[in-house]
């Protein structure tokens, strides 16, 4: 499965399982890995194309639907709200995710939930793009680049505008890189304060499935234009003491597919025994 496991992002997964210090990976064997056609079939049955990758932490096993798309970098869309939130808290742009208020700018947008004042917690819950664009502007290009580099996030390229680079700009990240980043957050292993990481883990939307919990952030390119094109779902599932970090992306050119991101994620997680 070379396309998944020769990229630098795999190194973070090795650290996750081996609990090694950063960059101390040279003599560590890669995790076990599998391609499961049954996962790929889930996308074709929906009439779309996509990819799913799950990292079963305690089993030291990575399961993917394919070899190709799992390694293709895409715009992160609103999944970038995870690092954006971390950077906002770490820089002091947001001091408290429940008390600091971002006033509505008075512009009526097609997504009604965005047309109101928001805290960080309420903004991430409804994926309020205007709030996070304002956050990015307050962070500024210099500090944003510092932290994107520090997080080793995707291709690290924030070109295309400080409030657009994750939506229409140059930033790209693939599913394995998403898993690497999210797993470091889950383990509080990012090179920032535990406080910031604790807050962001706490504000991530939660879905309960039986006795399992999924903490995840969605993403949808061109959602604000009413013409969605690419959907994401990234996060981790907790089932008892077992953890599975995952990333899914899929083409959402038809409106009916937008609402399928979480159901499809749950189906894939169930297929690999994660929930």
XYZ file of C-alpha atoms in Angstrom:
275
model
C 0.000 0.000 0.000
C 2.839 2.429 -0.839
C 0.767 5.476 -1.756
C -0.591 5.719 1.766
C 2.486 5.036 3.783
C 5.472 6.691 2.156
C 4.245 10.230 2.853
C 5.567 12.294 5.746
C 2.133 12.351 7.379
C 2.480 8.672 8.212
C 5.241 9.568 10.655
C 2.716 11.130 12.987
C 0.712 7.913 12.967
C 3.792 5.991 13.965
C 4.234 8.344 16.890
C 0.605 7.898 17.851
C 1.017 4.159 18.218
C 4.589 3.996 19.481
C 4.378 7.119 21.681
C 7.753 8.262 20.376
C 9.088 11.818 20.435
C 8.632 13.856 17.297
C 10.875 12.857 14.354
C 12.173 9.701 16.119
C 10.731 7.306 13.581
C 13.626 5.965 11.504
C 13.608 2.372 12.768
C 9.903 2.009 13.490
C 7.849 -0.362 11.363
C 4.723 1.152 9.777
C 1.289 0.264 11.105
C -0.529 -2.672 9.585
C -2.738 -1.536 6.753
C -5.590 -2.834 4.644
C -7.588 -1.808 1.593
C -11.228 -2.848 1.878
C -13.309 -2.845 -1.276
C -16.466 -2.931 0.831
C -15.693 0.634 1.954
C -15.236 1.811 -1.635
C -18.559 0.209 -2.533
C -20.311 2.452 -0.044
C -19.438 5.477 -2.198
C -20.397 3.877 -5.501
C -23.693 2.694 -4.007
C -24.441 6.358 -3.257
C -23.634 7.319 -6.813
C -20.546 9.335 -5.958
C -16.782 9.130 -5.600
C -14.893 9.450 -2.347
C -12.460 7.960 0.107
C -12.406 6.828 3.729
C -9.387 6.173 5.936
C -9.608 4.960 9.524
C -6.753 4.511 11.994
C -7.620 2.016 14.741
C -5.219 3.218 17.386
C -5.182 0.273 19.778
C -4.997 -2.238 16.904
C -2.195 -0.305 15.207
C -4.184 -0.733 12.001
C -5.010 1.637 9.166
C -7.975 0.698 6.972
C -8.672 2.542 3.722
C -11.176 2.336 0.907
C -8.576 2.868 -1.830
C -4.934 3.555 -2.634
C -5.327 6.620 -4.825
C -7.772 9.215 -3.554
C -6.658 8.635 0.038
C -3.391 10.310 -0.988
C -4.837 13.219 -2.953
C -4.674 16.649 -1.348
C -7.900 18.668 -1.340
C -8.964 22.045 0.017
C -9.857 21.407 3.668
C -12.942 23.662 3.659
C -14.432 23.944 7.155
C -12.334 21.140 8.597
C -9.767 23.956 8.863
C -11.932 25.342 11.654
C -10.111 22.850 13.905
C -6.635 24.403 13.488
C -8.148 27.874 13.137
C -9.772 27.454 16.572
C -6.520 26.219 18.097
C -4.593 29.172 16.676
C -7.265 31.640 17.824
C -7.010 30.364 21.389
C -3.237 30.068 21.402
C -2.722 33.629 20.119
C -5.373 35.142 22.389
C -7.614 36.185 19.494
C -10.195 34.188 21.453
C -9.718 34.077 25.222
C -12.782 31.986 26.087
C -14.795 29.892 23.589
C -18.021 30.530 25.509
C -17.671 34.194 26.463
C -15.985 36.000 23.585
C -18.671 37.115 21.125
C -18.278 37.801 17.417
C -21.134 40.145 16.451
C -23.057 39.426 13.274
C -21.961 41.830 10.542
C -25.547 42.382 9.392
C -25.068 40.672 6.031
C -27.889 38.227 5.302
C -26.478 34.938 4.044
C -28.196 31.884 2.633
C -27.365 29.803 5.715
C -29.671 31.326 8.339
C -27.675 30.020 11.316
C -24.817 32.315 10.305
C -26.962 35.458 10.602
C -26.482 36.008 14.337
C -23.861 36.701 16.971
C -21.608 33.742 17.779
C -19.112 32.482 20.289
C -16.400 30.086 19.160
C -18.452 27.147 20.432
C -21.640 28.162 18.633
C -19.735 29.119 15.478
C -18.071 25.738 15.097
C -21.388 23.997 15.785
C -23.026 25.642 12.746
C -19.752 25.946 10.800
C -20.111 29.722 10.531
C -17.641 30.681 7.815
C -17.887 34.491 8.324
C -16.887 34.155 11.990
C -13.841 32.091 11.144
C -12.885 34.451 8.348
C -12.868 37.272 10.900
C -10.814 35.111 13.250
C -8.278 34.471 10.481
C -8.040 38.191 9.717
C -7.371 38.933 13.389
C -4.709 36.222 13.546
C -3.033 37.671 10.449
C -0.842 36.077 7.815
C 2.392 36.042 9.801
C 1.018 34.254 12.855
C -1.184 31.986 10.735
C 1.813 30.784 8.734
C 3.828 30.186 11.896
C 1.166 27.896 13.334
C 0.307 26.092 10.088
C 4.038 25.289 9.832
C 4.169 24.306 13.509
C 1.249 21.922 13.007
C 2.838 20.507 9.819
C -0.650 20.928 8.354
C -1.085 19.636 4.799
C 1.055 21.466 2.244
C 1.353 24.466 4.625
C 0.476 26.905 1.818
C -1.795 29.736 3.002
C -1.638 31.634 -0.268
C -4.849 32.937 -1.771
C -5.987 35.374 0.902
C -5.940 35.244 4.704
C -9.715 34.675 4.844
C -9.930 32.400 1.791
C -6.904 30.103 1.661
C -8.730 27.075 3.076
C -11.820 27.685 0.907
C -10.549 28.779 -2.496
C -6.800 29.271 -2.014
C -3.694 27.118 -2.082
C -3.997 24.992 1.059
C -4.281 21.252 0.411
C -4.474 18.282 2.767
C -5.084 14.590 2.154
C -6.980 12.118 4.373
C -3.863 10.554 5.931
C -2.548 14.021 6.783
C -5.940 14.867 8.290
C -5.715 11.767 10.491
C -2.167 12.607 11.531
C -3.187 16.127 12.578
C -6.435 15.145 14.318
C -4.759 12.293 16.189
C -2.106 14.634 17.537
C -4.913 16.869 18.787
C -6.730 13.887 20.315
C -3.563 12.942 22.194
C -2.877 16.608 23.117
C 0.446 16.171 21.306
C 0.425 19.364 19.224
C 3.244 21.793 20.105
C 0.926 24.288 21.822
C -0.695 24.561 25.253
C -2.846 21.755 26.581
C -5.454 24.401 27.453
C -6.022 25.306 23.804
C -6.193 21.645 22.803
C -8.597 20.824 25.645
C -10.932 23.643 24.610
C -11.014 22.603 20.963
C -11.602 18.939 21.784
C -14.474 20.096 23.999
C -16.164 22.295 21.377
C -15.972 19.750 18.546
C -19.488 18.589 17.594
C -20.417 15.248 19.178
C -22.621 12.518 17.731
C -23.674 9.563 19.894
C -24.182 6.182 18.236
C -25.248 3.523 20.716
C -22.477 3.292 23.290
C -20.005 5.089 21.015
C -19.162 8.769 20.634
C -17.973 10.486 17.456
C -16.220 13.846 17.713
C -15.971 15.294 14.234
C -15.879 18.379 12.052
C -17.535 18.525 8.673
C -16.428 20.509 5.674
C -18.225 21.505 2.487
C -16.710 23.494 -0.346
C -18.923 26.204 -1.878
C -21.634 25.647 0.738
C -22.230 29.376 1.098
C -22.891 29.618 -2.645
C -25.516 26.889 -2.608
C -23.395 24.872 -5.043
C -21.553 22.277 -2.920
C -18.752 20.372 -4.594
C -16.649 18.478 -2.022
C -17.592 17.242 1.435
C -15.365 16.245 4.375
C -15.839 14.567 7.732
C -12.817 14.224 10.028
C -12.457 13.326 13.692
C -12.343 10.309 15.954
C -14.667 7.696 17.403
C -14.568 6.418 20.963
C -15.970 2.973 21.777
C -15.179 2.047 25.352
C -11.403 2.345 25.597
C -10.902 1.989 21.828
C -10.231 4.950 19.548
C -10.431 5.259 15.774
C -9.288 8.407 14.005
C -10.830 8.908 10.576
C -11.091 11.115 7.520
C -13.684 10.926 4.748
C -14.096 13.079 1.695
C -16.582 12.717 -1.140
C -17.856 14.524 -4.184
C -21.068 16.373 -3.284
C -22.087 17.799 -6.630
C -25.704 16.869 -5.938
C -27.525 18.441 -2.995
C -28.797 15.034 -1.840
C -25.209 13.996 -1.051
C -24.522 16.808 1.434
C -26.548 15.116 4.162
C -24.899 11.759 3.522
C -21.511 12.684 4.951
C -22.188 11.669 8.553
C -24.372 8.614 7.750
C -21.677 7.372 5.373
C -18.980 8.029 7.956
C -20.943 6.055 10.532
C -21.448 3.200 8.071
C -17.717 3.042 7.342
C -16.839 3.189 11.040
C -19.306 0.384 11.731
C -17.802 -1.668 8.893
C -14.376 -1.574 10.547
C -15.733 -2.193 14.048
C -15.031 1.302 15.333
C -18.584 1.946 16.571
